[in-house]
C-alpha positions as semicolon CSV with decimal commas, in nm:
position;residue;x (nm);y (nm);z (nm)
1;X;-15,450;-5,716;0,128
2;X;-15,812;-5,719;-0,041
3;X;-15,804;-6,125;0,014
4;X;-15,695;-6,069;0,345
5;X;-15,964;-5,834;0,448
6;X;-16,215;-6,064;0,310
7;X;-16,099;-6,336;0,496
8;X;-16,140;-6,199;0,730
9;X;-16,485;-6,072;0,705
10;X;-16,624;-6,472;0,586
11;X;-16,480;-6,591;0,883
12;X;-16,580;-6,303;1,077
13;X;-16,954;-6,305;0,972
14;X;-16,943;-6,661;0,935
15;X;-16,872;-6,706;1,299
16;X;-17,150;-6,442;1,385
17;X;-17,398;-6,625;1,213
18;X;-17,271;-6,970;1,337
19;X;-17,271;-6,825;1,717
20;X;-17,668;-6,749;1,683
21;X;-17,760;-7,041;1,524
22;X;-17,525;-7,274;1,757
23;X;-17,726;-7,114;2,053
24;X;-18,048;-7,147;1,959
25;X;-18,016;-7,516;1,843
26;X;-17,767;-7,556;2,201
27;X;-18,124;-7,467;2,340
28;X;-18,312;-7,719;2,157
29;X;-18,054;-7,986;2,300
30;X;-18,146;-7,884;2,658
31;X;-18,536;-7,845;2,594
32;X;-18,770;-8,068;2,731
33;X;-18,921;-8,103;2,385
34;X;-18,855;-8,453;2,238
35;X;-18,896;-8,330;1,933
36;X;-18,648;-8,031;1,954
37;X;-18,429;-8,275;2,060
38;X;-18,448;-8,492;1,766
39;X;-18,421;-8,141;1,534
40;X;-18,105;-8,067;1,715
41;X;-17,977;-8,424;1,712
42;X;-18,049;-8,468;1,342
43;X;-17,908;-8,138;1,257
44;X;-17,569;-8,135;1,462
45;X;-17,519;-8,518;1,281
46;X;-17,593;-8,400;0,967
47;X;-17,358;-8,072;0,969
48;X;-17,090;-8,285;1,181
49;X;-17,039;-8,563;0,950
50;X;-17,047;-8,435;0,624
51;X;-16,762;-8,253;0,462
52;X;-16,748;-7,866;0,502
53;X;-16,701;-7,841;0,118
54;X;-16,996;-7,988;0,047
55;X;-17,180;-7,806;0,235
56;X;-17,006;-7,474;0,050
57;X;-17,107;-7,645;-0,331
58;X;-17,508;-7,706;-0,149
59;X;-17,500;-7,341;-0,097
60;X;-17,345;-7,245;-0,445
61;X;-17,500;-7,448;-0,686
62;X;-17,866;-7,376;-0,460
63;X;-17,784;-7,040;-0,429
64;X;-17,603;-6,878;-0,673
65;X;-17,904;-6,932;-0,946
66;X;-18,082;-6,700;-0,674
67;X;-17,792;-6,409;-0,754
68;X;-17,676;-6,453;-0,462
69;X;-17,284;-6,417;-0,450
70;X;-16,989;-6,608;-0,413
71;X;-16,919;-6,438;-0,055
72;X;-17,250;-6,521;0,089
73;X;-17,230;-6,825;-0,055
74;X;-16,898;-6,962;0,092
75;X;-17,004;-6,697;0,440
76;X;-17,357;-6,906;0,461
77;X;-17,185;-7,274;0,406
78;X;-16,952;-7,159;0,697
79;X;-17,167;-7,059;0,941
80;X;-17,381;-7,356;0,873
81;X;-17,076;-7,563;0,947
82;X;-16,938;-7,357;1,280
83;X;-17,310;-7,338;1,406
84;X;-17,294;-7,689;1,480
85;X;-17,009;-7,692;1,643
86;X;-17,060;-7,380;1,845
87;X;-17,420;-7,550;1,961
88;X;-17,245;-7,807;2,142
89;X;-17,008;-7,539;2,295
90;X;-17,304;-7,339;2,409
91;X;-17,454;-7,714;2,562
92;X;-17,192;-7,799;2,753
93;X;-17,137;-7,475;2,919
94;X;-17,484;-7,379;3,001
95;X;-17,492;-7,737;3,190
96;X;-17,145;-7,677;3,346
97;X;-17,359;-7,443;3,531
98;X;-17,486;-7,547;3,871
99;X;-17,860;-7,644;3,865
100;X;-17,902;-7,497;4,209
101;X;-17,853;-7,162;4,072
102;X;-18,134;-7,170;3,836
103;X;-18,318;-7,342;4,095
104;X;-18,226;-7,007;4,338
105;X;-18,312;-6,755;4,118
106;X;-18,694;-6,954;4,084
107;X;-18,721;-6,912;4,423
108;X;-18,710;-6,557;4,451
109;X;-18,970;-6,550;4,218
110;X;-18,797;-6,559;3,839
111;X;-18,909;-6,762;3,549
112;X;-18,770;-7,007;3,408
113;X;-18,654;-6,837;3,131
114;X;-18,535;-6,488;3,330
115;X;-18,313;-6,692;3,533
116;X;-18,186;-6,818;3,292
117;X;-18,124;-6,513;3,151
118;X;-17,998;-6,310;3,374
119;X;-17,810;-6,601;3,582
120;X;-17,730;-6,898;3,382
121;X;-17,664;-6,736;3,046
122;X;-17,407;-6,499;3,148
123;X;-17,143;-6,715;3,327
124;X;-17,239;-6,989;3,003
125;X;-17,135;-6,731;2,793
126;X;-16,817;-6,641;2,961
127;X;-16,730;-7,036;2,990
128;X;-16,809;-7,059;2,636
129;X;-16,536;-6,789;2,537
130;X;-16,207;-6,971;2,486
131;X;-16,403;-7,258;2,342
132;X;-16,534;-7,032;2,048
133;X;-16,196;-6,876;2,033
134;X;-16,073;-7,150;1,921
135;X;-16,374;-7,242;1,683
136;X;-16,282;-6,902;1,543
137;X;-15,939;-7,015;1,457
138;X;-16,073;-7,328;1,285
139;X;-16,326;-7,067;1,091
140;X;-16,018;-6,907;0,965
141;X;-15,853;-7,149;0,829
142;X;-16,202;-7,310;0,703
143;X;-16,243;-6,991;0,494
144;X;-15,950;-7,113;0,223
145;X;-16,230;-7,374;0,120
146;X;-16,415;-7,044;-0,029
147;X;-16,123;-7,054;-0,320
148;X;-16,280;-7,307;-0,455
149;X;-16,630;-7,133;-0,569
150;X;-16,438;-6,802;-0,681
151;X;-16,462;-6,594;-0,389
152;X;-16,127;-6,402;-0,410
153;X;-16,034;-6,407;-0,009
154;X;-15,676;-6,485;0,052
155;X;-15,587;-6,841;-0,086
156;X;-15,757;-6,796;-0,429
157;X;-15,559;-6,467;-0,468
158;X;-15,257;-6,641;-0,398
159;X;-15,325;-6,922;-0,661
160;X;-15,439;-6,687;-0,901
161;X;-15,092;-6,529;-0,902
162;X;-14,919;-6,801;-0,870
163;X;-15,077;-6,939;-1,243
164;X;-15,041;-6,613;-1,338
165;X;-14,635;-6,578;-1,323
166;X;-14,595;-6,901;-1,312
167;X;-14,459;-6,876;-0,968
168;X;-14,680;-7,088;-0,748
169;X;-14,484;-7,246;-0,469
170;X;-14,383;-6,885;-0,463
171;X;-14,742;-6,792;-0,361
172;X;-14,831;-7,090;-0,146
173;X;-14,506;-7,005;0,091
174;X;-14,645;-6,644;0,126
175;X;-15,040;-6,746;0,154
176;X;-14,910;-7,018;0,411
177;X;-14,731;-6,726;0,597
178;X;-15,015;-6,516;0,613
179;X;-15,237;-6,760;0,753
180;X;-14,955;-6,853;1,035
181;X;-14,918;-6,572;1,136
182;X;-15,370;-6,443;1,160
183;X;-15,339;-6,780;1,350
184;X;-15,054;-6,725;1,580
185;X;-15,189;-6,367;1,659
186;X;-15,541;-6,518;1,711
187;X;-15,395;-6,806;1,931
188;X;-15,221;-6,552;2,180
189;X;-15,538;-6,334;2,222
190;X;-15,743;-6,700;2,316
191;X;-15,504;-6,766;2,540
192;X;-15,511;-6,401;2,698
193;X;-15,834;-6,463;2,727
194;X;-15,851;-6,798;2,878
195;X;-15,577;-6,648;3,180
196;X;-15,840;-6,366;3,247
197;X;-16,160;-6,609;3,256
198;X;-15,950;-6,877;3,506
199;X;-15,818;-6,606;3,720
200;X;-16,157;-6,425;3,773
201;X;-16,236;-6,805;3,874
202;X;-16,022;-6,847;4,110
């Protein structure tokens, strides 16, 4: 239950982390900035095509001679990973948005950046719901990856008893259980959520 609960709180924090650095770099996509541009372009390539475990080990073996633990380690590498994802969630809502309705709230004499605010942002954030949902789900499973620099969330408990009575497929059935069943759970609230967002549509 300990692993469990701090799966949980990776992928939780993880996610958290990934969400506000997804946005703000989703913002440098859509600036007028070439040069924002190119940081976001860079970045997104960067995170998106290299493996998720490297980028785990970069934050270990550059952090962890800092003190800095295990958790934050494998928490940090995550939300590095989910924030790039989550920046192109946060894109392509925000321009889902009709233009016109930025364009409205200018003329009734908003900035820029308050109609955004208070008009664009809010329905962006609502399309952007089932979307990272589901990037949520992904985190989860992501967070087994953490085994592998010692931070004792669910799958490295489930090894480590496994070598211990010598019992490991033992283990992996009940770890693989576990996980199917935070997923499943997680699935059917997405999905919950997804009905509620397309009937207020409608």
């Amino acid at each position: 239950m300990k692993g469990l609960l701090l799966t949980l709180q990776i992928t939780v924090v993880s996610v958290l982390i990934g969400t506000i650095v997804g946005l703000l770099f989703a913002f440098f996509k859509l600036s007028n900035s070439k040069i924002l541009n190119w940081i976001a372009n860079v970045y997104i390539a960067i995170i998106r095509g290299t493996p998720l475990i490297v980028q785990i080990f970069f934050f270990y073996f550059g952090l962890a001679e800092l003190g800095i633990s295990s958790y934050w380690c494998a928490t940090l590498g995550l939300a590095l990973h989910n924030s790039a994802y989550i920046a192109e969630i946060f894109r392509g809502s925000i321009q889902s948005i009709n233009k016109g309705q930025l364009e409205a709230g200018r003329s009734l004499g908003m900035s820029t950046a308050l109609a955004m605010r208070r008009i664009v942002l809010p329905q962006a954030f609502r399309r952007a719901l089932p979307p990272l949902g589901n990037q949520f789900i992904i985190g989860l499973k992501d967070s087994s990856l953490a085994a592998f620099i010692s931070s004792s969330e669910l799958f490295n408990v489930a090894t480590t008893q496994g070598s211990r009575t010598f019992e490991e497929m033992t283990y992996l059935l009940i770890v693989a259980i576990y996980y199917l069943v935070l997923v499943l759970l997680f699935t059917l609230l997405v999905n919950k959520l997804e009905g509620k967002i397309s009937g207020g549509d409608e």
